[in-house]
mmCIF file of C-alpha atoms in Angstrom:
data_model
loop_
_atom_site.group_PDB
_atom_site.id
_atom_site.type_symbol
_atom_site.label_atom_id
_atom_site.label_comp_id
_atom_site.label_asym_id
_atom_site.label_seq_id
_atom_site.Cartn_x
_atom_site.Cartn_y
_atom_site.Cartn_z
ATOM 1 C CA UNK A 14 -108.055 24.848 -56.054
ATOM 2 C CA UNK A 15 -105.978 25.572 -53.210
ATOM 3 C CA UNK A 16 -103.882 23.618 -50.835
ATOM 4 C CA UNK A 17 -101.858 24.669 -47.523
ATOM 5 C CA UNK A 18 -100.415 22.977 -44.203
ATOM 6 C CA UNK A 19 -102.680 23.300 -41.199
ATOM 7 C CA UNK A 20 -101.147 22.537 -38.062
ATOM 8 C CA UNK A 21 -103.473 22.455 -34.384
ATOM 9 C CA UNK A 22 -102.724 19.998 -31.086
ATOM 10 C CA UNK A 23 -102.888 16.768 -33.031
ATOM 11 C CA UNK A 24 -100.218 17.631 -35.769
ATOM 12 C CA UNK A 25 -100.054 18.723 -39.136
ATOM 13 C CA UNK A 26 -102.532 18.168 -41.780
ATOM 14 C CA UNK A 27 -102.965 19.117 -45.923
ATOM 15 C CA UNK A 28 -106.232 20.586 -46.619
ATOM 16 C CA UNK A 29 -107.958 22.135 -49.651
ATOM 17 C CA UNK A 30 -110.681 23.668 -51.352
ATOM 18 C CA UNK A 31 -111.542 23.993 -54.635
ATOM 19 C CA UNK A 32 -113.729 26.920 -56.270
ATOM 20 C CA UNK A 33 -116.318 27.075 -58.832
ATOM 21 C CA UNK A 34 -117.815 30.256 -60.390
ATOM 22 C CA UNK A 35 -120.966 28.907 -59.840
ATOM 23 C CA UNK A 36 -121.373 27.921 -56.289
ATOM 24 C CA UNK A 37 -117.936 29.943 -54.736
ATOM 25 C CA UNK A 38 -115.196 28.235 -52.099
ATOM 26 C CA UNK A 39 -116.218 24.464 -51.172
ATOM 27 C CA UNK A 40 -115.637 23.780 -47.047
ATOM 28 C CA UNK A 41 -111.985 23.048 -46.585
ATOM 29 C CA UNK A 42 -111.053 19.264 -46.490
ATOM 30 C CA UNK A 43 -108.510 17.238 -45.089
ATOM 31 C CA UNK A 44 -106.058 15.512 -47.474
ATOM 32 C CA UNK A 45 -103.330 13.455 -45.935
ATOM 33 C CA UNK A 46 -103.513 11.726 -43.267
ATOM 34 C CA UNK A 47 -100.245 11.841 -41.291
ATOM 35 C CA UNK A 48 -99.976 14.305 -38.714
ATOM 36 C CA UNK A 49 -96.750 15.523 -39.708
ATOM 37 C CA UNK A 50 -97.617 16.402 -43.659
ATOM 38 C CA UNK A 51 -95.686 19.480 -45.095
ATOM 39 C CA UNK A 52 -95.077 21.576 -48.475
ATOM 40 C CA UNK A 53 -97.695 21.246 -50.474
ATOM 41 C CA UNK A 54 -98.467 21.992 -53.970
ATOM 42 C CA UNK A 55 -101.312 20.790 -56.309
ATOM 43 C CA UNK A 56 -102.531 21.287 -60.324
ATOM 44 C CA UNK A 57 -105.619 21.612 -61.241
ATOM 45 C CA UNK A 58 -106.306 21.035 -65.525
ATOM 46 C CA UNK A 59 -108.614 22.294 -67.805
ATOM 47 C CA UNK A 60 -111.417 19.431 -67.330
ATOM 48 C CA UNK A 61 -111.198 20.305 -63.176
ATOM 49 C CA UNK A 62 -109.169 17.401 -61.903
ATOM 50 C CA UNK A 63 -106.663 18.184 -59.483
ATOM 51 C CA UNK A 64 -103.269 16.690 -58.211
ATOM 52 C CA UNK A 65 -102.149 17.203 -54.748
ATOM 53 C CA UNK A 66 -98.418 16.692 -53.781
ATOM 54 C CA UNK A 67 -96.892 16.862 -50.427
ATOM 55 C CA UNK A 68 -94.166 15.236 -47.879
ATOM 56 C CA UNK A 69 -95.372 13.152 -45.268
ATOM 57 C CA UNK A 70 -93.679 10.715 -42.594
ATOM 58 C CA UNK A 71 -94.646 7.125 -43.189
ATOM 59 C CA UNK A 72 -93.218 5.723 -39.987
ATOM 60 C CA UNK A 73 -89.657 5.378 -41.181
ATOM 61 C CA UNK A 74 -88.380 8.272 -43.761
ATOM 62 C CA UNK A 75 -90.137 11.720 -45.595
ATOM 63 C CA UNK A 76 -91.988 10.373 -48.578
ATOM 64 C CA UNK A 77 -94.070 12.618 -51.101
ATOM 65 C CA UNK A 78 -97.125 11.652 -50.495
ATOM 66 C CA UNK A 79 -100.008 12.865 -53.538
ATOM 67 C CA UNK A 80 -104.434 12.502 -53.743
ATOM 68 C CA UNK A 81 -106.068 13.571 -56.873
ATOM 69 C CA UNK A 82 -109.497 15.138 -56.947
ATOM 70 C CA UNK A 83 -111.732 14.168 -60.161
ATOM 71 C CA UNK A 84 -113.905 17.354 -61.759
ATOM 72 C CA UNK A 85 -114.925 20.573 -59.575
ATOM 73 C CA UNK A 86 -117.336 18.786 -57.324
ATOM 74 C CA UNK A 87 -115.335 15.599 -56.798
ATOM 75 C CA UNK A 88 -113.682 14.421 -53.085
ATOM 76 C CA UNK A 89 -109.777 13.622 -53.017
ATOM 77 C CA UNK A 90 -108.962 10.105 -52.896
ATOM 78 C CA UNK A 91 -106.824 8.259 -50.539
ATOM 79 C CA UNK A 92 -103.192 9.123 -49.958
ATOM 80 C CA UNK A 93 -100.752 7.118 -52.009
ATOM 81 C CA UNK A 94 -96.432 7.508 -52.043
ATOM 82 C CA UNK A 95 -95.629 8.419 -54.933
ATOM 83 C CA UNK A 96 -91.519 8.050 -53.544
ATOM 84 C CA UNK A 97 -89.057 5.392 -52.975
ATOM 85 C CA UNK A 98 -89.737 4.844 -49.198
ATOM 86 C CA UNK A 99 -87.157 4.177 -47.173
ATOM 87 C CA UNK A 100 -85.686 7.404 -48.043
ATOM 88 C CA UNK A 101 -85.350 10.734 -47.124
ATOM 89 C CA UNK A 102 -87.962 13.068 -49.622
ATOM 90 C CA UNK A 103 -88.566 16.822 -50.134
ATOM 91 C CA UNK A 104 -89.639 19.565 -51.583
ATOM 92 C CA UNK A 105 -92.227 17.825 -54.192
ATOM 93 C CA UNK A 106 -94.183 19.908 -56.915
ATOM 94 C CA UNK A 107 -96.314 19.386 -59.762
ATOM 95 C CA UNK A 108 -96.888 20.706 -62.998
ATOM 96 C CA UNK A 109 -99.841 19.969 -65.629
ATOM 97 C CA UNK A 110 -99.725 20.496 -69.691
ATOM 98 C CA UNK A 111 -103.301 21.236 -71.492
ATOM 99 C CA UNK A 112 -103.996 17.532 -71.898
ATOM 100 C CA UNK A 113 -104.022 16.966 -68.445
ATOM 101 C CA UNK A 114 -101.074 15.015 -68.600
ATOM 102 C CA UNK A 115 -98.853 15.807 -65.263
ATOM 103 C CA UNK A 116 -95.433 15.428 -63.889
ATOM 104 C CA UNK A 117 -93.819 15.706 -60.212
ATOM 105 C CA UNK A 118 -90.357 16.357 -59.356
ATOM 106 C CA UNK A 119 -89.252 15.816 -55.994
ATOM 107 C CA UNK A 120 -85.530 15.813 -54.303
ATOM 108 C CA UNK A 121 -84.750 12.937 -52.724
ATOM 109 C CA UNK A 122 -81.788 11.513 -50.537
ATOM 110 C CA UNK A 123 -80.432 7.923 -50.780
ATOM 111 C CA UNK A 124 -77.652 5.529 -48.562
ATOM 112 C CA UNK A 125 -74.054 7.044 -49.851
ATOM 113 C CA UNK A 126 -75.424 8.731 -53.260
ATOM 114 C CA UNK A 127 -75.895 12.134 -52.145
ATOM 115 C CA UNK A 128 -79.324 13.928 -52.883
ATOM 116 C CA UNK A 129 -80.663 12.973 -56.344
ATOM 117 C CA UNK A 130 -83.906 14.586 -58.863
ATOM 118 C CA UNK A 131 -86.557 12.314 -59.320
ATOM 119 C CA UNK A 132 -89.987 12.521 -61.322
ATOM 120 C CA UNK A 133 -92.708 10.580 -61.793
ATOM 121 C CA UNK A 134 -95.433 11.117 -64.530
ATOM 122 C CA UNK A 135 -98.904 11.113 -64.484
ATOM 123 C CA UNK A 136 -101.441 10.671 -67.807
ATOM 124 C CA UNK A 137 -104.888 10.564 -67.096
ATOM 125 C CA UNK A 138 -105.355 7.079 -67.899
ATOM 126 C CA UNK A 139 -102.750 5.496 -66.345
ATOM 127 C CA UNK A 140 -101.888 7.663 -62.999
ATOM 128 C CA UNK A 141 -98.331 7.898 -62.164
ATOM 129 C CA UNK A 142 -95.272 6.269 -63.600
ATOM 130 C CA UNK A 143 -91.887 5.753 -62.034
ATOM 131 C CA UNK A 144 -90.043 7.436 -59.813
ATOM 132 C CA UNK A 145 -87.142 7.771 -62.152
ATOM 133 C CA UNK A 146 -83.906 9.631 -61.261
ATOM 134 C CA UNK A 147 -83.703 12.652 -63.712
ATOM 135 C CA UNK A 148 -80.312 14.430 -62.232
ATOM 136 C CA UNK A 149 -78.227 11.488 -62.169
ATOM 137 C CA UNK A 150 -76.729 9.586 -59.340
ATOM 138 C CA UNK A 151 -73.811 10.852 -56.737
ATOM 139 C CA UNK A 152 -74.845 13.913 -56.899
ATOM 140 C CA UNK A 153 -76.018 16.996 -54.730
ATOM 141 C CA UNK A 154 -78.608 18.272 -56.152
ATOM 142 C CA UNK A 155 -81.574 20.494 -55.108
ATOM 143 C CA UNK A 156 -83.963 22.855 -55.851
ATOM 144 C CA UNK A 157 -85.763 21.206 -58.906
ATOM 145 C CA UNK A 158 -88.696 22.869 -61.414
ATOM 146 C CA UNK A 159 -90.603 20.968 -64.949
ATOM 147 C CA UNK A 160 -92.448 22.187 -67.580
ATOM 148 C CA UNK A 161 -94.253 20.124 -69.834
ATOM 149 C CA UNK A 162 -95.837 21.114 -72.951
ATOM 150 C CA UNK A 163 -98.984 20.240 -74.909
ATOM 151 C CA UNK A 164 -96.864 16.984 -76.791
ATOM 152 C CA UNK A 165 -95.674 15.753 -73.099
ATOM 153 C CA UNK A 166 -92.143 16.758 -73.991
ATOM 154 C CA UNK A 167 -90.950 17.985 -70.191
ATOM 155 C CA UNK A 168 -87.776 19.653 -69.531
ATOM 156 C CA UNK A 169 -86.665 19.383 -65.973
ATOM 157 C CA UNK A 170 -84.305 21.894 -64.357
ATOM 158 C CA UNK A 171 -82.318 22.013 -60.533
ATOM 159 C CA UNK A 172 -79.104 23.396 -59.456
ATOM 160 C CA UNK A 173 -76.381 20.969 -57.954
ATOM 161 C CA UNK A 174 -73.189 21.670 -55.370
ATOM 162 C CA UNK A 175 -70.516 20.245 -57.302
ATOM 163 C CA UNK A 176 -67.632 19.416 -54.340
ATOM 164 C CA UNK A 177 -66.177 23.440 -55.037
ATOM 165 C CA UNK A 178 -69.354 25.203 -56.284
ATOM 166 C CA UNK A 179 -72.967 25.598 -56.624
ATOM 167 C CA UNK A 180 -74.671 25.860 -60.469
#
């Protein structure tokens, strides 16, 4: 499965298509539905279900925004926000363990705090969980990657600006 941005007169749009050995590259399809949706990323797990994640404007702030797809032949569901609203949200991806067990890390600004992690996590009977604030509060943080392994142990990573330095 792939996902990208496609942008024509009326805005900005996620689309995606999925392939199967057997039948090739299914017709592109529209994902979001805000005309101003941006930096996408998706999974896709052993049994064929996908997770797309990307940032969309809901009328007030940047939110991540995610659909999920069941099996090769399935359509993508509605749009849902997967972040706080009412704040400022970027650079979202997604990462899947064998179980199809998923999580999404995201950066995301908030009043006087600075830009914080966050994740939310996604088991295939529940959907998502959270957002939860991974990095920690007050601080500047940025540029964030997860792994999660076949237990659902995750490690999550980003690099911060300290007040003096970046690490």
């Amino acid at each position: 499965v792939v996902v990208w941005t496609l942008e024509d007169d009326t805005g900005s749009f996620v689309q995606g298509s999925n392939y199967s050995t057997l039948l090739g590259w299914d017709s592109p399809s529209t994902i979001s539905v805000d005309p101003s949706a941006n930096s996408p990323a998706v999974l896709i797990n052993d049994a064929g279900n996908s997770i797309a994640v990307w940032v969309a404007f809901d009328g007030n702030t940047d939110v991540v925004q995610y659909a999920e797809k069941t099996g090769y032949l399935g359509s993508w569901s509605s749009p849902n926000t997967l972040s706080l609203t009412g704040f400022y949200a970027e650079n979202p991806r997604i990462y899947v363990n064998s179980l199809g067990e998923a999580i999404s890390i995201w950066e995301q600004s908030t009043d006087n705090d600075g830009q914080h992690i966050q994740a939310a996590r996604y088991h295939i009977l529940t959907g998502f969980t959270g957002p939860h604030v991974v990095s920690g509060t007050n601080t500047d943080a940025f540029d964030p990657f997860v792994a999660i392994n076949s237990g659902g142990n995750a490690l999550a990573t980003w690099s911060f600006y300290d007040g003096n330095n970046y690490q």
